[in-house]
Short mmCIF file of C-alpha atoms (C1' of nucleotides) in Angstrom, two decimals:
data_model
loop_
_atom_site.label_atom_id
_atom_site.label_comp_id
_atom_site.label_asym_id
_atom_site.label_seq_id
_atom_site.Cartn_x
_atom_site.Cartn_y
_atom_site.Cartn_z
CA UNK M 2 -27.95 -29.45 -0.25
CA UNK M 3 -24.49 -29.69 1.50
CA UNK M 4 -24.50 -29.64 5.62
CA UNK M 5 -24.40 -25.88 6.48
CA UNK M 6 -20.74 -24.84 5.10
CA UNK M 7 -18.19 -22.89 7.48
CA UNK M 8 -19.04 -19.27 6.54
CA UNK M 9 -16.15 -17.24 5.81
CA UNK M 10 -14.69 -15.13 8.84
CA UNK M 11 -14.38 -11.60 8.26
CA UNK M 12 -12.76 -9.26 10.52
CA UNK M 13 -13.76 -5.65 9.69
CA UNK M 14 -11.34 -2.51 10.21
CA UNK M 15 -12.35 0.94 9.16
CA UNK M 16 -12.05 4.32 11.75
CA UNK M 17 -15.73 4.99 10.90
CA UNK M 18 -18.50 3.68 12.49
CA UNK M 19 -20.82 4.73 9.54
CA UNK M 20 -18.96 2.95 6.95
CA UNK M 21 -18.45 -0.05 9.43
CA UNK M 22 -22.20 0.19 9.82
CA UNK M 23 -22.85 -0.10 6.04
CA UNK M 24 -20.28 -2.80 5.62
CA UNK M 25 -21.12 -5.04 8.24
CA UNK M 26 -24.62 -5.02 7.08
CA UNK M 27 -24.33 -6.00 3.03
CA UNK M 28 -21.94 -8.89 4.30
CA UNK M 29 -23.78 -10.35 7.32
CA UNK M 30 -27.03 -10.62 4.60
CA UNK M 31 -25.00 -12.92 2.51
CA UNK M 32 -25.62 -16.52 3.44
CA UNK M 33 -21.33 -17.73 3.46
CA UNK M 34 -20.28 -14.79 4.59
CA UNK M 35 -19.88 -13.17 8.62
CA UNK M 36 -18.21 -10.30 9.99
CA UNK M 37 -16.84 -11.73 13.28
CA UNK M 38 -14.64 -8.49 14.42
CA UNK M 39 -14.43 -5.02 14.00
CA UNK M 40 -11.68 -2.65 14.73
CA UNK M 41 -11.03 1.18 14.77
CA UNK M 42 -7.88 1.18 13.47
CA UNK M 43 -4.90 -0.85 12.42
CA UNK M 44 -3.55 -1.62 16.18
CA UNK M 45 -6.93 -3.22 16.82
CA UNK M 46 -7.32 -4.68 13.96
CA UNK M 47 -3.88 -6.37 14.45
CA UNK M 48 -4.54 -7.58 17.88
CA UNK M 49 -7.82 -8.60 17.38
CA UNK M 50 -5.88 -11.11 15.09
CA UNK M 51 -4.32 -12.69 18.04
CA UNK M 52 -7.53 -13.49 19.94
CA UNK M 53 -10.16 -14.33 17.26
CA UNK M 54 -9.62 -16.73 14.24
CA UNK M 55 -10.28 -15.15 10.77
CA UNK M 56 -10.50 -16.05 7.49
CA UNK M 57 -10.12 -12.81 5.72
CA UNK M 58 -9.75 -8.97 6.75
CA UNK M 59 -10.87 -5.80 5.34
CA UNK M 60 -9.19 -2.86 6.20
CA UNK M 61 -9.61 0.36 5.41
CA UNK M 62 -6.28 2.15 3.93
CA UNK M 63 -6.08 5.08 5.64
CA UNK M 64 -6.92 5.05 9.32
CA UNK M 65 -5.60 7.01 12.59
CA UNK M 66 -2.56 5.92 14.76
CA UNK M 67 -1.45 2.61 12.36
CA UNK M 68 -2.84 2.79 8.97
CA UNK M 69 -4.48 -0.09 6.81
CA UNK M 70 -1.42 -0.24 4.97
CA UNK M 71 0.62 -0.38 7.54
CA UNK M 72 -1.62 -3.08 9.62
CA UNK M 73 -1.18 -5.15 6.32
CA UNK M 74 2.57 -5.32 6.45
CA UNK M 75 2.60 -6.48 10.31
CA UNK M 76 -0.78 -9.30 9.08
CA UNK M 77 1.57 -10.06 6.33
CA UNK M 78 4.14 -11.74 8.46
CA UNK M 79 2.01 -13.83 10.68
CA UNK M 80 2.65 -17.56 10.70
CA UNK M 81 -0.70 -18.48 8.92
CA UNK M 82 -1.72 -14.68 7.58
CA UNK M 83 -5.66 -14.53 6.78
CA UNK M 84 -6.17 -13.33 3.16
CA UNK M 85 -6.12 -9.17 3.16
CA UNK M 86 -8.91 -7.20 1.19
CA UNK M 87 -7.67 -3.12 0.83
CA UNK M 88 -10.72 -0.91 1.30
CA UNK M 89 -10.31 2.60 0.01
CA UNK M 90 -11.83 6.07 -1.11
CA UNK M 91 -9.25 6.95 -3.25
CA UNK M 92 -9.30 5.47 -6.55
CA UNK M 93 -5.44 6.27 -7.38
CA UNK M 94 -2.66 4.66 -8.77
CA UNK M 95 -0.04 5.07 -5.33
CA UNK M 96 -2.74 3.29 -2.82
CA UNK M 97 -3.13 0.76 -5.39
CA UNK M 98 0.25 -0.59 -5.76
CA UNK M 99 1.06 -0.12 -1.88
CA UNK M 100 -2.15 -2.64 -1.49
CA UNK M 101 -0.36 -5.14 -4.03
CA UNK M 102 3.21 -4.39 -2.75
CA UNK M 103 2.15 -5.85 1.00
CA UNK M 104 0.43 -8.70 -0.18
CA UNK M 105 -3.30 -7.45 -0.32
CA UNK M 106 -5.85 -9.85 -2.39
CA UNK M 107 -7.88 -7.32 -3.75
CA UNK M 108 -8.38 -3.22 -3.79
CA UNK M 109 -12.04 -2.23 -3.60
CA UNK M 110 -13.08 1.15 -3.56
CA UNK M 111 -15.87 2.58 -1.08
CA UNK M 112 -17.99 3.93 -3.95
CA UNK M 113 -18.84 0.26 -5.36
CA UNK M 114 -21.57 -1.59 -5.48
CA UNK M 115 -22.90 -3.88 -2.46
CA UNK M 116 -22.80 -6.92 -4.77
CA UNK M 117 -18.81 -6.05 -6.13
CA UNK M 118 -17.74 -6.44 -2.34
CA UNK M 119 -19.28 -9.06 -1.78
CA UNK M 120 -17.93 -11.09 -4.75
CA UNK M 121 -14.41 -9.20 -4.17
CA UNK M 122 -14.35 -11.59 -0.30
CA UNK M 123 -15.41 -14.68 -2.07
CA UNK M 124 -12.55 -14.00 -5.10
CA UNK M 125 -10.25 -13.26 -2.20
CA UNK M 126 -11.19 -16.31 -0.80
CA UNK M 127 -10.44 -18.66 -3.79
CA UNK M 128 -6.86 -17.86 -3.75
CA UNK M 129 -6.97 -15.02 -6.66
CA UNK M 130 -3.97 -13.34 -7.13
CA UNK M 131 -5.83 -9.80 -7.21
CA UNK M 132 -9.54 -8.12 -7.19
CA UNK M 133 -10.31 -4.76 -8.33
CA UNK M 134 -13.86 -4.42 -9.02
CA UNK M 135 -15.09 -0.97 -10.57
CA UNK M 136 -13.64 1.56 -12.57
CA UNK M 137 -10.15 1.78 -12.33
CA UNK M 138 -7.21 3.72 -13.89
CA UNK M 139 -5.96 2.21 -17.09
CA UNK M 140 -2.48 2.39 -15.63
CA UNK M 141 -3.58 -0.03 -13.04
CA UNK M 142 -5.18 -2.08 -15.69
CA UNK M 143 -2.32 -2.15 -17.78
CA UNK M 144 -0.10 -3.61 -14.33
CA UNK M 145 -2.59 -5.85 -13.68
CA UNK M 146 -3.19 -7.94 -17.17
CA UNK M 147 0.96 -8.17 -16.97
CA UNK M 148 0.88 -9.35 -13.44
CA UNK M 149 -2.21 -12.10 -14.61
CA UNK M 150 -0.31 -13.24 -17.40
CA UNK M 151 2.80 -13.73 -15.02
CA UNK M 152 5.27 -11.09 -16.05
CA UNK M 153 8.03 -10.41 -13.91
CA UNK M 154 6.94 -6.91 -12.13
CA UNK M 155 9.06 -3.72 -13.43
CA UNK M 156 10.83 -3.22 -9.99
CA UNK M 157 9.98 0.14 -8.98
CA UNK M 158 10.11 -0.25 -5.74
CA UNK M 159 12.74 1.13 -3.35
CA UNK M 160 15.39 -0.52 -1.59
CA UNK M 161 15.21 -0.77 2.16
CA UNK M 162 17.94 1.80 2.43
CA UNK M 163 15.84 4.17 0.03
CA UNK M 164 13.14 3.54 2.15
CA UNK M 165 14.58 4.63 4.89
CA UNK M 166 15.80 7.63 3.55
CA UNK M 167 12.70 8.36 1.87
CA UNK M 168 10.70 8.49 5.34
CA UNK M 169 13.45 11.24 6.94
CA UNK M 170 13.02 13.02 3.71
CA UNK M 171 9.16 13.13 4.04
CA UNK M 172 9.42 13.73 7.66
CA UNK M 173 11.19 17.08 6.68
CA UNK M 174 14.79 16.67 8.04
CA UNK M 175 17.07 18.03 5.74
CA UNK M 176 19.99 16.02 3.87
CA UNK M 177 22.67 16.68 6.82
CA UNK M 178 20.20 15.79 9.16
CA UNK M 179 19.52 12.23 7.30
CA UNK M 180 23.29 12.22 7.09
CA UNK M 181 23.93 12.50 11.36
CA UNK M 182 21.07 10.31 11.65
CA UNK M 183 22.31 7.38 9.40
CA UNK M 184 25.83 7.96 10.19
CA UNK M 185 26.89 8.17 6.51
CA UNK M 186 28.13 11.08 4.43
CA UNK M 187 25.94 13.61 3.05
CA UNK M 188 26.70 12.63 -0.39
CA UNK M 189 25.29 9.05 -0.03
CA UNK M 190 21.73 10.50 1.40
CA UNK M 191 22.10 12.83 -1.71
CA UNK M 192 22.39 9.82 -3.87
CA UNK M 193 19.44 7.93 -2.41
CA UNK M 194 17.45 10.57 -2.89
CA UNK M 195 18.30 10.95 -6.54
CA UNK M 196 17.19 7.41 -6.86
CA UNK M 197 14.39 7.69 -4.61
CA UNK M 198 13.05 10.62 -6.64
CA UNK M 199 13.85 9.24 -10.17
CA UNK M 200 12.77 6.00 -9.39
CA UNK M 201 9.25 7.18 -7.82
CA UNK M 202 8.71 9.74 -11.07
CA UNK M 203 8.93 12.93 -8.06
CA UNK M 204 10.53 16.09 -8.25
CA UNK M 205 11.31 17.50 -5.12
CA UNK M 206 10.90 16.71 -1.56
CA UNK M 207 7.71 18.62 -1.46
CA UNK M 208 6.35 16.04 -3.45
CA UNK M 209 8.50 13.18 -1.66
CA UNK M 210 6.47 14.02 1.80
CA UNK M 211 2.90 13.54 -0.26
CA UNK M 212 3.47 10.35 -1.35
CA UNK M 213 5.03 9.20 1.57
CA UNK M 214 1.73 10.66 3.53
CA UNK M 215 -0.62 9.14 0.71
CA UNK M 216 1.47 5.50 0.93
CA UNK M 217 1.07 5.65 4.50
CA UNK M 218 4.42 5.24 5.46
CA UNK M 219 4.18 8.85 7.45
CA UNK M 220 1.99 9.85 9.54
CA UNK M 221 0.99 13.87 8.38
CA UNK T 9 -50.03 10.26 22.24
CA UNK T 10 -49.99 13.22 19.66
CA UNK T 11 -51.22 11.73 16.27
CA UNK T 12 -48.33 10.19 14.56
CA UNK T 13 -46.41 13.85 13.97
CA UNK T 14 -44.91 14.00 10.43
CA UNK T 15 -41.66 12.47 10.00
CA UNK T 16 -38.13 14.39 9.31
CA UNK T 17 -37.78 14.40 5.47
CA UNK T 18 -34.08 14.09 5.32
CA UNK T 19 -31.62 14.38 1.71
CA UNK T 20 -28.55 12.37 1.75
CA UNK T 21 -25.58 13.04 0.02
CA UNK T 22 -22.43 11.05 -0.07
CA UNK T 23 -20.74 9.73 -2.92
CA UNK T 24 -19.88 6.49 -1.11
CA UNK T 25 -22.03 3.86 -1.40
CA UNK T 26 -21.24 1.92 2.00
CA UNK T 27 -21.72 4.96 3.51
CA UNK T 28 -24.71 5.97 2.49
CA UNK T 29 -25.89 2.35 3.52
CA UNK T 30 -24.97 2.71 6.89
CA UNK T 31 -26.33 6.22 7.76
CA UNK T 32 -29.45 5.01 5.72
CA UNK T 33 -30.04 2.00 7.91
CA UNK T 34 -29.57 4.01 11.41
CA UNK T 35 -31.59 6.98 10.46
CA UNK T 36 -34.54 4.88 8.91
CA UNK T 37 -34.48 3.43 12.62
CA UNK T 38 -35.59 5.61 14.28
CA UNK T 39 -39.42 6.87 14.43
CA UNK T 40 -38.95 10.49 13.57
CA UNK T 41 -36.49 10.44 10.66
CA UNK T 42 -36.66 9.04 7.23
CA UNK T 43 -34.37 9.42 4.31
CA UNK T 44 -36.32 10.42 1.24
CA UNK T 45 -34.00 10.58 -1.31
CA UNK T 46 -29.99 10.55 -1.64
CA UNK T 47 -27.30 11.51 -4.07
CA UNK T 48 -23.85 10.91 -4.92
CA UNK T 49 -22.33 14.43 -5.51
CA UNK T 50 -23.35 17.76 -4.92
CA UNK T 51 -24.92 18.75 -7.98
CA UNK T 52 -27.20 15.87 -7.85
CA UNK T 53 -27.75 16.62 -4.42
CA UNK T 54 -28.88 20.30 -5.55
CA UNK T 55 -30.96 18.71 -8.41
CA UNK T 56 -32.88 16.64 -6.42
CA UNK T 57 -34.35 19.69 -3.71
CA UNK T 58 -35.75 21.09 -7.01
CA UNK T 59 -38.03 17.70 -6.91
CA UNK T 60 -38.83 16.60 -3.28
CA UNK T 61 -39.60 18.47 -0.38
CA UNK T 62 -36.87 17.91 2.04
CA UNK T 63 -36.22 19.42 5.89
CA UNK T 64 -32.56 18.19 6.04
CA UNK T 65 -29.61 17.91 3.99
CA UNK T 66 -26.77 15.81 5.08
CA UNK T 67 -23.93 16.80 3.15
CA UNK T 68 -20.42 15.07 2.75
CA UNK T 69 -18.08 17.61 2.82
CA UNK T 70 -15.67 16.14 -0.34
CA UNK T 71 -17.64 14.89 -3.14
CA UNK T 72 -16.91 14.25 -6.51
CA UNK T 73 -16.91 16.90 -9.11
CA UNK T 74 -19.48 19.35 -6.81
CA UNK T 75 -18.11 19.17 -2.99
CA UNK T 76 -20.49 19.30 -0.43
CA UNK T 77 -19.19 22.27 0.60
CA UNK T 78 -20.11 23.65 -2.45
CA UNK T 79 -23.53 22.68 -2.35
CA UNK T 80 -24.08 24.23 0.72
CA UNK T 81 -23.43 27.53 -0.43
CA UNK T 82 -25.68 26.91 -3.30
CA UNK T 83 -28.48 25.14 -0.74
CA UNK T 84 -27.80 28.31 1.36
CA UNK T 85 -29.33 31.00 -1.01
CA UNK T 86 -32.26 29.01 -1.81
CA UNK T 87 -35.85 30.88 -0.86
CA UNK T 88 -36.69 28.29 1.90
CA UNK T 89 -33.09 26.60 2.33
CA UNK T 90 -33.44 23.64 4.47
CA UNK T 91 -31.50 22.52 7.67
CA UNK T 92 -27.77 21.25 6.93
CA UNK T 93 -25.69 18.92 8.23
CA UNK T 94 -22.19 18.15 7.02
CA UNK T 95 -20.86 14.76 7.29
CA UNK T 96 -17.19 14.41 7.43
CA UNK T 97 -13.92 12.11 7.45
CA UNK T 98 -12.02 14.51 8.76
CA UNK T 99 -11.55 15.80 12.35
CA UNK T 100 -9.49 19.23 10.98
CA UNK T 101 -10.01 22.63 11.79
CA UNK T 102 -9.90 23.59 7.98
CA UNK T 103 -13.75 21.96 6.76
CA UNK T 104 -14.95 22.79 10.22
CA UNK T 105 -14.87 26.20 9.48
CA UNK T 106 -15.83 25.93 6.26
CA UNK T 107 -18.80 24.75 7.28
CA UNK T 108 -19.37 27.11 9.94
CA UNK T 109 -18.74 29.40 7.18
CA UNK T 110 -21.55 28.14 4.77
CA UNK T 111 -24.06 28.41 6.95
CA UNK T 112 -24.78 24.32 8.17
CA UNK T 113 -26.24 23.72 11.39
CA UNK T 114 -23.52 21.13 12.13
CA UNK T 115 -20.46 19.55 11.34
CA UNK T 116 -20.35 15.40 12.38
CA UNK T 117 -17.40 13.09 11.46
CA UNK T 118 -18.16 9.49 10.67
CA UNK T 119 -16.48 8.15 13.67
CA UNK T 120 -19.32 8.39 15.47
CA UNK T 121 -21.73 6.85 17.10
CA UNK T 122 -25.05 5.73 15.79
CA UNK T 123 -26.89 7.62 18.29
CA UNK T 124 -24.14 11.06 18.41
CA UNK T 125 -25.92 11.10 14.28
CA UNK T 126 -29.38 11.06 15.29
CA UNK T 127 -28.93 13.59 18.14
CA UNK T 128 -27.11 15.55 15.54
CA UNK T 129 -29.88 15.38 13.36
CA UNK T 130 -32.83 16.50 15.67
CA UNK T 131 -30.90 19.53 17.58
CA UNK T 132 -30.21 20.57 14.01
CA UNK T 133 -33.75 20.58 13.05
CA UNK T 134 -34.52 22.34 16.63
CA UNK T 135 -33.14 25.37 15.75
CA UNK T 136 -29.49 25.08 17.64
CA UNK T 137 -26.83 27.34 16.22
CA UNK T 138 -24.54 24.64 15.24
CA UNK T 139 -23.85 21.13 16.65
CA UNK T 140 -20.76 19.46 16.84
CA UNK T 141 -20.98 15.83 18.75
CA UNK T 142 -18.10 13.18 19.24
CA UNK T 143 -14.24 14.30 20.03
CA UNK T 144 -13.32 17.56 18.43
CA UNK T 145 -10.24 18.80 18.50
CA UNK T 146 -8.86 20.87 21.50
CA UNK T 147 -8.70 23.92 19.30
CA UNK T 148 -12.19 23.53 17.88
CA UNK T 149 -13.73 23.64 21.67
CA UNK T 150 -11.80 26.44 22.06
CA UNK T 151 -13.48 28.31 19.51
CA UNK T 152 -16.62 26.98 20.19
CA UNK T 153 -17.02 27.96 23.45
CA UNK T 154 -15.48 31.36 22.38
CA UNK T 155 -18.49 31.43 19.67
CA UNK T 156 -21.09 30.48 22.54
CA UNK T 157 -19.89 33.26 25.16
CA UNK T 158 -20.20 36.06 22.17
CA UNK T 159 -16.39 36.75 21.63
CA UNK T 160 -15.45 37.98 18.54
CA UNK T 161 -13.23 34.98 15.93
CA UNK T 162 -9.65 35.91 16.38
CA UNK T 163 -9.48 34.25 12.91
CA UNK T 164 -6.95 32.44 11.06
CA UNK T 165 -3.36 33.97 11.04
CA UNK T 166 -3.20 33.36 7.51
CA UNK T 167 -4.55 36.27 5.12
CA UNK T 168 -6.94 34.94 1.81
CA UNK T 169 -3.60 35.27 -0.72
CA UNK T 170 -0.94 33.83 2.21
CA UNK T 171 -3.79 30.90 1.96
CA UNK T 172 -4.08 30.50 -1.85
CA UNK T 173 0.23 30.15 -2.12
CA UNK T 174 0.25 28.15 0.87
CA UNK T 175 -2.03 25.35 -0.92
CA UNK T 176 0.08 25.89 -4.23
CA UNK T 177 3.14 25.56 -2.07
CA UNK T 178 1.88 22.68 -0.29
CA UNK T 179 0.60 20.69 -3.95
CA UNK T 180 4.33 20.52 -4.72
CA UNK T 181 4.25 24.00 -7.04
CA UNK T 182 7.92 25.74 -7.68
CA UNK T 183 7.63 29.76 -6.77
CA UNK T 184 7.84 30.28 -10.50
CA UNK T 185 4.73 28.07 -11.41
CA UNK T 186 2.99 29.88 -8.29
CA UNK T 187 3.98 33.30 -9.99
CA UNK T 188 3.01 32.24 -13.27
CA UNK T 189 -0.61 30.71 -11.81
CA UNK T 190 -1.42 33.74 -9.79
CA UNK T 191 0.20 36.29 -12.34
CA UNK T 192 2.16 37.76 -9.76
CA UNK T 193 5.96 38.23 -9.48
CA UNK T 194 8.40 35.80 -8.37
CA UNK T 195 9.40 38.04 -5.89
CA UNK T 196 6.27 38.52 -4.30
CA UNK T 197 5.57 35.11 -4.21
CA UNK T 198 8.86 34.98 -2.32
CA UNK T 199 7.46 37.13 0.21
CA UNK T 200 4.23 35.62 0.82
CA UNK T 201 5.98 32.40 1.41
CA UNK T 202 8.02 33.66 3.98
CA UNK T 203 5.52 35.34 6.13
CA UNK T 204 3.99 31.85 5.70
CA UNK T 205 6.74 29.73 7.23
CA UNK T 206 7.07 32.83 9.90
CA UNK T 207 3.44 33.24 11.30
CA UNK T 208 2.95 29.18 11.19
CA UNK T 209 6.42 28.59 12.31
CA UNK T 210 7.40 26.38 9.37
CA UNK T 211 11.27 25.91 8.49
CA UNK T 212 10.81 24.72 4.69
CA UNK T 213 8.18 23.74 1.73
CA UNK T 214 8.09 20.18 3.43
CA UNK T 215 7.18 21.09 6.48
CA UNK T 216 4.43 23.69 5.17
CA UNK T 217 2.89 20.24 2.88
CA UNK T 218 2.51 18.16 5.85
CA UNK T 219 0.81 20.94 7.57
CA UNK T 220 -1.66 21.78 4.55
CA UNK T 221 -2.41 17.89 4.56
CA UNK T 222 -2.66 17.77 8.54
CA UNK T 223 -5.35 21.01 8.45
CA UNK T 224 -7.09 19.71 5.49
CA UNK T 225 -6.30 22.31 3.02
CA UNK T 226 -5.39 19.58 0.09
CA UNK T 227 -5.94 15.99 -0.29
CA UNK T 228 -2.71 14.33 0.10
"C1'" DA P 9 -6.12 62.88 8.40
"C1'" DT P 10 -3.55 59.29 9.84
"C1'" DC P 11 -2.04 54.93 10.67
"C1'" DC P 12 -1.91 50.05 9.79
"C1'" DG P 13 -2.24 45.76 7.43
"C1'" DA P 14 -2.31 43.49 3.06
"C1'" DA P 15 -0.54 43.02 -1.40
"C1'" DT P 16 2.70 44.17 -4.53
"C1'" DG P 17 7.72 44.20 -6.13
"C1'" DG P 18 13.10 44.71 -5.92
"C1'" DG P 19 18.14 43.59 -4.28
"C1'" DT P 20 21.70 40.65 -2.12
"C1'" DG P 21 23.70 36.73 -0.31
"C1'" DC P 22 23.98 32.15 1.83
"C1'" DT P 23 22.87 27.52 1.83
"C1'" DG P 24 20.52 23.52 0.32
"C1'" DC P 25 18.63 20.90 -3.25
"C1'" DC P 26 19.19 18.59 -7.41
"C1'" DA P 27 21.43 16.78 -11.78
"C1'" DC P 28 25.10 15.44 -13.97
"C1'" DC P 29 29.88 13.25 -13.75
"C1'" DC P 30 32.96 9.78 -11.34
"C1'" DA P 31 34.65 5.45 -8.34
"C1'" DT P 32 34.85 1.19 -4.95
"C1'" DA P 33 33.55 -2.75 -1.75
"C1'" DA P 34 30.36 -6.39 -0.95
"C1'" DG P 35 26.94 -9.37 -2.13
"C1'" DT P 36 23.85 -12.15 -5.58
"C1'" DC P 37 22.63 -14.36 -9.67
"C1'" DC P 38 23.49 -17.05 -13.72
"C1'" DG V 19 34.10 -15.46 -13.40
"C1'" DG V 20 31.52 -11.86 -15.01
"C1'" DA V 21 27.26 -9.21 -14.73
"C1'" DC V 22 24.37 -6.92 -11.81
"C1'" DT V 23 22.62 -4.61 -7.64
"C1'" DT V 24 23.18 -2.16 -3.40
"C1'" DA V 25 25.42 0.87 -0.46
"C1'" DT V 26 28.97 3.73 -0.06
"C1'" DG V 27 31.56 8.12 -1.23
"C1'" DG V 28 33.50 12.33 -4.12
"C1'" DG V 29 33.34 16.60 -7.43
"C1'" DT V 30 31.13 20.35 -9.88
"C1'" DG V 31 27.66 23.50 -11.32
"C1'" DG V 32 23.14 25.60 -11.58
"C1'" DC V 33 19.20 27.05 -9.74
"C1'" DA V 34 15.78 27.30 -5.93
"C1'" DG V 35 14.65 28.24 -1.43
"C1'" DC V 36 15.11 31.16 2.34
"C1'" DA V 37 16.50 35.39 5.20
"C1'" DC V 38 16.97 40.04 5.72
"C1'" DC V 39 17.10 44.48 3.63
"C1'" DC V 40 14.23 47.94 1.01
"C1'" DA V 41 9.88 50.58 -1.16
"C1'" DT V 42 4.88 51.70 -3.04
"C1'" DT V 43 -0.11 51.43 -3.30
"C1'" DC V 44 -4.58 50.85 -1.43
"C1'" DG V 45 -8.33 50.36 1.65
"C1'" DG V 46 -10.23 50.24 6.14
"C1'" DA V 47 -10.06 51.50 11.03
"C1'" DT V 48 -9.30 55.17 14.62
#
DNA sequence: ATCCGAATGGGTGCTGCCACCCATAAGTCC
DNA sequence: GGACTTATGGGTGGCAGCACCCATTCGGAT
């Protein structure tokens, strides 16, 4: 036998204390693995980062105040980051590719199996690019056997500009609005949105504010 | 000491599996409670009070193909319907009245606190008119307290077909596909949707999605 | 019997959204 | 240096969304 290894350091965020509950206890029975913090939402979860040293974070997409998704964005740019593990309820294709786009190790949903979380840390651990365990989309599949056998990614995402734009959109200010705000002509906000709809597949701004919501980058 | 009294048979229904660990493992703490059987949607949660005798039901409110919602309602016209309890994610005024509505006992979101459940769980079994532990919303006490002194609901603004356009609205639907859906004019449609912006004091279609997703009306 | 709210539908007109077309300046990549 | 991207801006046209006007039918409350 080898000396007692270091066991993995897992801080925990998710805005329920049920599924917190449920967590915690299928990952503190596993031998290598502890759950040294637990936050409520992504705030916490972000300064908890700053006073307790962790190997790896779970963090549940959609929580109150700052979001999972947006909590991984802000771990994301730490000196030494911890890897990121994106816990969801939503099996669907826009959570999915937010997770990958800021720099998550793995996607797991809430409906899997104690044992698929627990081997979704310890892949997340070993440096794999990506985990999804459990059923997912094909579409996803499809993205992810390109992104394993190192294809370039197809570039969907927005440009910061777009992104900005985007968020006004979703926040429901109209294009002259965006225009005042940005300080450039209505026509260019009416461009970006062109692009932000054709890129994103979307038809209208009703359907703008949903995904905007459903990424996270809005608060509803 | 009375001689051991019998136990709390309790159903649990959640289609997460973490979840259902963690409410598992507080319940099956305590001396008086005991989960006897669970499911992961509400049909099998309907299926399985045809098999064991059970005192509670504790109900997710959004399952998989049978909500828990839906179950209720189904639970509710059963000879000897047992005590429910519904379990939610979501502290919005929409699926709390819902469940007032069906007929539960009480409505508990899954922020809570280990013990808020088990409290939950007993005055629900006691008989109580409807229990509601943890931080509800301001306009939820309102109406609660309302409820408790007697007063008559002042109910939602909305009528039942202002509701049904409001979702189809709110899901990113043109006028003409609402028209088409609920084989109405396009005119009328028209009209429903602006009483809508003018009772809820909405300027556009964008503004009247985030609100749908803010109450709970659709899944973003 | 009457009145009111809810649901239905029509007309008219303004403005905003969206889809095409076009161009230019600045930066990056090969 | 040329290709490409990003951000900027313009024009034009069609259709949708929204506001304000109108009316009819039906059922329940007073």
């Amino acid at each position: 036998m080898t000396p007692t290894p270091a066991k993995i350091r897992i801080l925990l965020a998710d805005d329920h204390t049920l599924v917190r509950r449920g967590v915690r206890l299928i990952l503190d029975a596993e031998p290598d693995l502890e759950v040294v913090a637990e936050a409520a939402d992504g705030a916490e979860a972000v300064a908890a980062l700053r006073d307790v040293e962790v190997d790896l974070v779970i963090l549940d997409v959609a929580m109150p105040r700052m979001t999972g998704l947006q909590a991984a964005r802000i771990i994301a740019r730490m000196r030494t980051p911890p890897k990121m593990l994106m816990l969801s309820m939503h099996d669907n294709e826009q959570y999915f590719f937010e997770a990958l786009k800021v720099g998550a190790s793995g996607y797991v949903l809430k409906s899997v199996a104690d044992e698929d979380l627990v081997k979704a840390c310890r892949t997340a651990m070993s440096g794999q690019a990506f985990v999804y365990p459990g059923a997912m989309s094909a579409l996803v599949r499809d993205y992810l056997d390109r992104l394993n056998r190192g294809e370039s990614l197809p570039r969907t995402v927005l440009t910061e500009r777009e992104d900005e734009v985007l968020k006004l959109i979703a926040e429901g200010h109209s294009t002259r609005e965006i225009a005042r705000e940005l300080t450039i002509s209505y026509k260019t906000v009416e461009r970006h949105r062109e692009n932000i709809l054709a890129k994103l597949g979307l038809r209208d701004r009703t359907q703008v504010t949903r995904y905007a919501i459903r990424a996270g980058l809005i608060e509803p």
